[in-house]
Coordinates of C-alpha atoms and ligand atoms in Angstrom, one line a residue:
M1 CA -8.6 -37.7 53.1
N2 CA -8.4 -41.3 52.1
D3 CA -5.6 -40.8 49.6
L4 CA -3.1 -39.8 52.3
K5 CA -1.9 -43.4 52.4
L6 CA 1.6 -42.4 53.2
A7 CA 1.4 -38.8 54.4
G8 CA -1.5 -39.5 56.7
L9 CA -1.3 -40.0 60.4
T10 CA -1.5 -43.7 61.2
L11 CA -2.9 -44.7 64.5
G12 CA -0.5 -44.1 67.4
K13 CA 2.1 -42.3 65.2
S14 CA 3.0 -38.7 65.9
T15 CA 5.4 -36.5 64.0
I16 CA 8.3 -38.5 62.6
S17 CA 11.9 -37.2 62.8
I18 CA 14.0 -36.8 59.8
E19 CA 17.7 -37.3 60.3
V20 CA 20.0 -35.6 58.0
N21 CA 23.8 -35.5 58.5
G22 CA 23.6 -35.1 62.2
V23 CA 20.6 -32.8 62.3
T24 CA 17.1 -34.1 63.4
I25 CA 14.1 -32.3 62.0
G26 CA 10.8 -33.1 63.8
G27 CA 12.4 -34.0 67.1
K28 CA 12.3 -32.1 70.4
E29 CA 14.8 -29.5 69.0
I30 CA 13.6 -26.5 67.0
I31 CA 15.6 -26.3 63.8
L32 CA 16.6 -22.9 62.5
I33 CA 17.3 -22.4 58.8
G34 CA 18.6 -19.0 57.7
G35 CA 20.3 -17.3 54.8
P36 CA 19.6 -14.9 52.0
C37 CA 16.8 -15.3 49.5
A38 CA 19.3 -15.6 46.6
V39 CA 23.0 -16.5 46.6
E40 CA 24.8 -13.4 45.2
S41 CA 28.5 -13.8 46.0
S42 CA 30.9 -15.9 47.9
A43 CA 31.5 -13.2 50.5
Q44 CA 27.7 -12.8 51.0
M45 CA 27.3 -16.5 51.7
S46 CA 30.3 -16.7 54.0
Q47 CA 29.0 -13.8 56.1
S48 CA 25.5 -15.4 56.1
A49 CA 26.9 -18.7 57.2
E50 CA 28.8 -17.1 60.0
T51 CA 25.7 -15.4 61.3
V52 CA 23.5 -18.6 61.0
K53 CA 26.2 -20.5 63.0
M54 CA 26.5 -17.7 65.6
A55 CA 22.7 -17.8 66.1
G56 CA 22.6 -21.6 66.7
G57 CA 21.1 -22.3 63.2
K58 CA 21.8 -25.6 61.7
I59 CA 21.0 -25.1 58.0
L60 CA 22.1 -22.5 55.5
R61 CA 19.7 -21.5 52.7
G62 CA 20.2 -19.6 49.5
G63 CA 18.4 -19.8 46.2
V64 CA 20.4 -20.3 43.0
F65 CA 17.5 -20.9 40.7
K66 CA 15.0 -18.2 41.5
P67 CA 11.5 -18.6 40.2
R68 CA 10.7 -14.8 40.2
T69 CA 7.4 -13.3 39.5
S70 CA 8.8 -11.0 36.9
P71 CA 11.1 -12.5 34.1
Y72 CA 13.2 -9.3 34.4
S73 CA 14.1 -9.9 38.1
F74 CA 17.4 -11.5 39.1
Q75 CA 17.0 -15.2 38.3
G76 CA 19.9 -16.6 40.4
L77 CA 23.5 -17.6 39.8
G78 CA 22.9 -21.2 39.0
R79 CA 25.9 -23.6 39.3
E80 CA 28.3 -20.8 40.4
G81 CA 25.9 -19.8 43.3
L82 CA 25.6 -23.5 44.3
N83 CA 29.3 -23.6 44.9
Y84 CA 29.2 -20.5 47.1
L85 CA 26.3 -22.0 49.1
V86 CA 28.0 -25.3 49.6
Q87 CA 31.4 -23.9 50.4
A88 CA 30.0 -21.4 52.9
A89 CA 28.0 -24.1 54.7
K90 CA 31.0 -26.3 54.9
E91 CA 33.1 -23.5 56.4
Q92 CA 30.7 -23.3 59.3
D93 CA 29.8 -26.9 59.6
L94 CA 26.2 -26.2 58.6
L95 CA 23.9 -28.2 56.3
S96 CA 22.7 -26.5 53.1
V97 CA 19.3 -26.2 51.3
T98 CA 18.4 -24.8 48.0
E99 CA 15.4 -24.7 45.7
V100 CA 15.0 -26.7 42.5
V101 CA 12.6 -25.8 39.7
D102 CA 12.9 -28.6 37.2
A103 CA 14.7 -31.9 36.4
Q104 CA 18.0 -30.2 35.4
S105 CA 18.3 -28.1 38.5
L106 CA 17.4 -31.2 40.7
D107 CA 20.1 -33.2 38.9
L108 CA 22.6 -30.4 39.4
V109 CA 22.0 -29.9 43.2
V110 CA 21.0 -33.3 44.5
D111 CA 24.5 -34.6 45.2
K112 CA 25.8 -31.2 46.5
V113 CA 23.2 -30.0 49.1
D114 CA 21.8 -31.8 52.2
I115 CA 18.2 -30.8 51.6
V116 CA 16.3 -29.9 48.5
Q117 CA 13.5 -27.3 48.5
I118 CA 10.4 -27.3 46.2
G119 CA 9.0 -23.8 46.2
T120 CA 5.5 -22.6 46.5
R121 CA 5.1 -22.0 42.7
N122 CA 6.0 -25.7 42.0
M123 CA 4.0 -27.4 44.7
Q124 CA 1.7 -28.8 42.1
N125 CA 4.4 -29.5 39.5
Y126 CA 3.6 -33.2 39.7
E127 CA 6.4 -34.3 37.5
L128 CA 8.9 -32.5 39.7
L129 CA 7.3 -34.0 42.8
K130 CA 7.7 -37.5 41.3
L131 CA 11.4 -36.8 40.5
A132 CA 11.9 -35.6 44.1
G133 CA 10.4 -38.9 45.2
N134 CA 13.3 -40.7 43.5
V135 CA 16.1 -38.9 45.3
N136 CA 17.7 -39.8 48.5
K137 CA 17.6 -36.4 50.1
P138 CA 15.0 -34.8 52.4
I139 CA 12.6 -32.4 50.6
I140 CA 11.2 -29.2 52.0
L141 CA 7.9 -28.8 50.3
K142 CA 6.5 -25.4 50.6
R143 CA 2.7 -24.8 50.6
G144 CA 1.4 -23.5 47.3
L145 CA 0.3 -19.9 47.1
S146 CA -3.3 -20.8 47.0
A147 CA -3.3 -24.4 48.0
T148 CA -5.5 -25.9 50.6
I149 CA -3.9 -28.1 53.3
E150 CA -5.4 -31.1 51.6
E151 CA -3.8 -30.2 48.2
W152 CA -0.5 -29.6 50.0
L153 CA -0.6 -33.0 51.8
L154 CA -1.5 -34.7 48.5
A155 CA 1.5 -33.0 46.9
A156 CA 3.7 -34.5 49.7
E157 CA 2.0 -37.8 49.0
Y158 CA 3.3 -37.7 45.4
I159 CA 6.9 -37.5 46.8
L160 CA 6.3 -40.3 49.4
A161 CA 4.5 -42.5 46.8
S162 CA 7.5 -42.2 44.5
G163 CA 9.8 -43.6 47.3
N164 CA 11.1 -40.7 49.3
S165 CA 9.8 -40.7 52.9
Q166 CA 11.7 -37.7 54.0
V167 CA 9.3 -34.7 53.4
I168 CA 9.3 -31.6 55.5
L169 CA 6.3 -29.3 55.0
C170 CA 6.8 -25.6 55.0
E171 CA 4.0 -23.1 55.5
R172 CA 5.0 -19.8 54.0
G173 CA 1.9 -17.8 53.8
I174 CA -1.1 -18.0 51.5
R175 CA -2.8 -15.5 49.3
T176 CA -5.8 -13.8 50.8
F177 CA -7.6 -10.5 50.3
E178 CA -5.4 -8.8 52.9
P179 CA -2.8 -6.5 51.3
S180 CA -0.9 -5.3 54.4
T181 CA 1.4 -8.3 54.2
R182 CA 2.8 -10.0 51.2
N183 CA 0.8 -13.2 52.1
T184 CA -1.2 -14.3 55.2
L185 CA 0.7 -16.7 57.5
D186 CA -1.7 -19.5 58.2
L187 CA -0.4 -20.6 61.6
S188 CA -3.4 -22.9 62.1
A189 CA -2.0 -25.0 59.4
V190 CA 0.6 -26.4 61.8
G191 CA -2.1 -27.8 64.1
V192 CA -4.2 -29.1 61.2
V193 CA -1.2 -30.8 59.6
K194 CA -0.2 -32.4 62.8
E195 CA -3.7 -33.7 63.2
L196 CA -3.6 -35.2 59.7
S197 CA 0.0 -36.2 59.1
H198 CA 3.2 -37.4 60.6
L199 CA 5.3 -35.1 58.5
P200 CA 7.3 -32.3 60.3
V201 CA 6.2 -28.8 59.6
I202 CA 8.3 -25.7 59.6
I203 CA 7.3 -22.0 59.2
D204 CA 8.7 -19.4 56.8
P205 CA 7.6 -16.1 58.2
S206 CA 9.7 -14.1 55.7
H207 CA 7.7 -14.9 52.5
A208 CA 4.5 -14.8 54.5
A209 CA 5.0 -11.3 55.9
G210 CA 7.1 -9.8 53.2
R211 CA 8.2 -7.3 55.9
R212 CA 11.1 -7.5 58.3
D213 CA 9.3 -5.8 61.2
L214 CA 6.9 -8.8 61.6
I215 CA 9.5 -11.6 61.6
F216 CA 10.2 -11.6 65.4
S217 CA 6.6 -11.9 66.4
L218 CA 5.6 -14.4 63.7
S219 CA 8.6 -16.6 64.5
K220 CA 7.7 -16.8 68.1
A221 CA 4.1 -17.4 67.3
A222 CA 5.2 -20.3 65.0
L223 CA 7.0 -22.0 67.8
A224 CA 4.0 -21.5 70.1
A225 CA 1.8 -23.0 67.4
G226 CA 3.9 -26.2 67.4
A227 CA 6.2 -25.7 64.4
D228 CA 9.3 -28.0 64.2
G229 CA 11.5 -25.3 62.8
L230 CA 11.8 -21.9 61.1
L231 CA 13.1 -20.9 57.7
I232 CA 14.1 -17.2 57.9
E233 CA 15.6 -14.9 55.3
M234 CA 18.6 -12.9 56.4
H235 CA 21.1 -10.9 54.3
P236 CA 24.4 -9.3 55.3
N237 CA 23.1 -6.1 53.8
P238 CA 19.4 -6.3 53.0
V239 CA 19.3 -2.8 51.4
E240 CA 21.5 -4.1 48.6
A241 CA 19.8 -7.6 48.3
L242 CA 19.0 -8.7 44.8
S243 CA 15.8 -10.2 46.0
D244 CA 13.5 -10.0 49.0
G245 CA 15.6 -7.4 50.8
P246 CA 12.6 -5.8 52.6
Q247 CA 11.7 -9.0 54.3
S248 CA 15.3 -10.1 55.1
L249 CA 16.6 -9.6 58.6
Y250 CA 19.9 -7.9 59.3
P251 CA 22.5 -10.3 60.7
A252 CA 22.4 -8.7 64.2
E253 CA 18.6 -9.0 64.2
F254 CA 18.8 -12.7 63.2
V255 CA 21.1 -13.4 66.1
Q256 CA 18.9 -11.4 68.5
L257 CA 15.8 -13.3 67.3
A258 CA 17.6 -16.6 67.8
C259 CA 18.5 -15.5 71.4
E260 CA 14.8 -14.7 72.1
L261 CA 13.6 -18.0 70.6
E262 CA 15.3 -20.0 73.3
A263 CA 12.8 -19.0 76.0
V264 CA 9.8 -19.4 73.7
A265 CA 10.9 -23.0 72.7
K266 CA 11.3 -23.9 76.4
S267 CA 7.8 -22.6 77.2
V268 CA 6.3 -25.1 74.8
D269 CA 8.6 -27.9 75.9
R270 CA 10.9 -27.7 73.0
V271 CA 14.6 -26.9 72.8
F272 CA 16.4 -24.3 70.9
A273 CA 20.1 -23.9 71.6
F274 CA 21.1 -20.4 70.9
D275 CA 24.8 -20.7 70.3
G276 CA 25.8 -17.0 70.4
Q277 CA 28.1 -17.2 73.5
K278 CA 29.7 -20.4 72.4
D279 CA 31.2 -18.9 69.3
K280 CA 34.7 -20.2 69.3
D281 CA 37.3 -17.5 68.8
T282 CA 40.0 -19.3 66.9
L283 CA 42.6 -17.2 65.0
E284 CA 41.0 -18.3 61.8
S285 CA 37.4 -17.4 62.7
L286 CA 38.6 -14.0 64.1
R287 CA 40.4 -13.3 60.9
S288 CA 37.5 -14.3 58.8
K289 CA 35.3 -11.9 60.8
V290 CA 37.7 -9.1 60.3
N291 CA 37.8 -9.8 56.6
N292 CA 34.0 -9.7 56.4
L293 CA 33.9 -6.4 58.4
D294 CA 36.6 -4.9 56.1
Q295 CA 34.5 -5.8 53.1
T296 CA 31.4 -4.3 54.7
I297 CA 33.3 -1.1 55.5
V298 CA 34.4 -0.6 51.9
E299 CA 30.9 -1.4 50.6
L300 CA 29.4 1.2 53.0
L301 CA 32.0 3.8 51.9
S302 CA 31.0 3.1 48.3
A303 CA 27.3 3.5 49.1
R304 CA 28.1 6.8 51.0
M305 CA 30.1 8.1 48.0
Q306 CA 27.1 7.4 45.7
L307 CA 24.8 9.3 48.0
V308 CA 27.2 12.2 48.2
R309 CA 27.4 12.4 44.4
K310 CA 23.6 12.5 44.3
I311 CA 23.6 15.3 46.8
G312 CA 26.2 17.1 44.7
E313 CA 23.9 17.1 41.8
Q314 CA 21.5 19.2 43.7
K315 CA 24.0 21.8 44.9
R316 CA 25.7 24.7 43.1
L317 CA 29.3 24.0 42.3
D318 CA 30.6 26.9 44.5
R319 CA 28.5 25.6 47.5
V320 CA 29.9 22.1 47.4
K321 CA 31.9 22.3 50.5
D322 CA 30.0 23.1 53.7
S323 CA 32.5 23.3 56.6
N324 CA 29.9 23.8 59.3
R325 CA 28.1 20.7 58.4
E326 CA 31.3 18.7 58.3
K327 CA 32.2 19.9 61.8
E328 CA 28.8 19.0 63.1
I329 CA 29.0 15.5 61.7
I330 CA 32.5 14.9 63.1
Q331 CA 31.4 16.0 66.5
R332 CA 28.4 13.7 66.4
L333 CA 30.6 10.8 65.4
I334 CA 33.2 11.6 68.1
D335 CA 30.5 11.4 70.7
L336 CA 29.4 8.1 69.3
A337 CA 33.0 6.8 69.2
E338 CA 33.4 7.7 72.8
K339 CA 30.2 5.8 73.7
L340 CA 31.5 2.8 71.8
Q341 CA 34.9 3.0 73.4
L342 CA 36.6 3.7 70.0
P343 CA 39.4 6.2 70.1
S344 CA 37.9 9.5 68.9
E345 CA 41.2 10.4 67.3
L346 CA 40.4 7.7 64.7
V347 CA 37.2 9.5 63.7
K348 CA 39.1 12.9 63.7
R349 CA 41.6 11.5 61.2
I350 CA 39.4 9.4 59.0
Y351 CA 36.5 11.7 58.5
P352 CA 38.2 14.7 56.9
L353 CA 39.6 12.3 54.3
I354 CA 36.1 10.8 53.6
F355 CA 34.8 14.4 53.2
E356 CA 37.6 15.4 51.0
F357 CA 37.1 12.5 48.6
G358 CA 33.3 13.1 48.6
V359 CA 33.8 16.8 47.7
Q360 CA 36.2 15.9 44.9
S361 CA 33.9 13.3 43.5
Q362 CA 31.0 15.8 43.6
I363 CA 33.1 18.3 41.7
K364 CA 34.3 15.8 39.1
N365 CA 30.7 14.6 38.6
R366 CA 29.4 18.1 38.1
I367 CA 32.2 19.1 35.6
A368 CA 31.4 15.9 33.6
E369 CA 27.7 16.7 33.6
D370 CA 28.2 20.3 32.6
R371 CA 30.5 19.2 29.8
D372 CA 28.0 16.6 28.6
A373 CA 25.2 19.3 28.7
K374 CA 27.3 21.6 26.5
Q375 CA 28.1 18.9 23.9
P376 CA 26.3 19.6 20.6
F377 CA 23.3 17.3 20.2
F378 CA 24.7 15.4 17.3
S379 CA 28.2 14.9 18.6
S380 CA 27.7 11.6 20.5
G381 CA 26.1 9.8 17.6
S382 CA 28.4 11.2 14.9
K383 CA 31.4 9.0 15.6
Ligands
PEP401 C1 12.3 -19.1 48.7 O1 12.3 -19.7 49.8 O2 13.3 -18.5 48.3 C2 11.1 -18.9 47.9 C3 11.1 -18.5 46.7 O3 10.0 -19.1 48.7 P1 8.5 -19.4 48.2 O4 8.6 -20.6 47.2 O5 7.9 -19.7 49.4 O6 8.0 -18.2 47.5
MN402 MN1 12.8 -15.1 49.0

């Protein structure tokens, strides 16, 4: 690979470290980047930032310009989302990274985020690579969906040759014939890149697997393979995520994974400082956690109500209330509350109310449906 004039490994040089606002990528420390696939709201980003911080992560991610496979999928919140990302990162003293897709998005984000990402679909967008070479921010360059390592390194060379020496390579799975995972994580790429180049390499197991259940093992394997960091998707409520929910970890899983990474890092003579226990309990941080929990409680109540309405559609109106089932559920929750050291009286008082509102909403829904069904065919269009 003679053309790797700048990306190539020169004699005696090993992986370089890239310093960015107090964080070193490519040093002894493993860098954890986490956050949702797409920025969706300010609360979602604050909750994500809190989790990343708690896990010992250093960088908050979140896409605001989403290059989606289908033009009908959520395309990102643009400028508004960028503000949520930057604000949330600031609240937790984290760095931020977001993807750019063209000259305009690069212009918009470059002075606001700490790191710029070029995604897999744009790895060979040479004009964008040259523009990224003109900015003074580190660039995470993801490997193209079907790019060879040589093509990927040459893409990095474009950025370097345009004047930006701060490139971090990110392996995120390549397309193979194997359909059980979204892509195939090429872990050998880490060793190959390190043999050929001085650029730090991180691993994104989320886009590689496309499935939450494989993220723990792939992340650990990535550290064992010599990766300098991990980029992992996590969402406060993956079931409701507007993109990549099935591969996104729940916050508690993200923190648990980080806790388990500490030992793996140590075993390969690297460092990962899991911060979970060091979480400082200031009045402000405690209040912010309570606010986030309250929001989650209301969101869950709303999701429950929607399910209850759906159930109501399948029942006869005179069978809507089922007292035995309610008693059973309350008993189960009382047992759980006792295990969790929550006063069972709370469950006894709250749940009858939740049931009552559920039943009322089922009845209202059914009456409205029956009324609509009885409307003469032409009435809705005749106004
Ligand atoms: C992403 O990180 O949000 C993303 C779109 O990843 P990729 O470019 O690897 O598909
Ligand atoms: Mn994604």
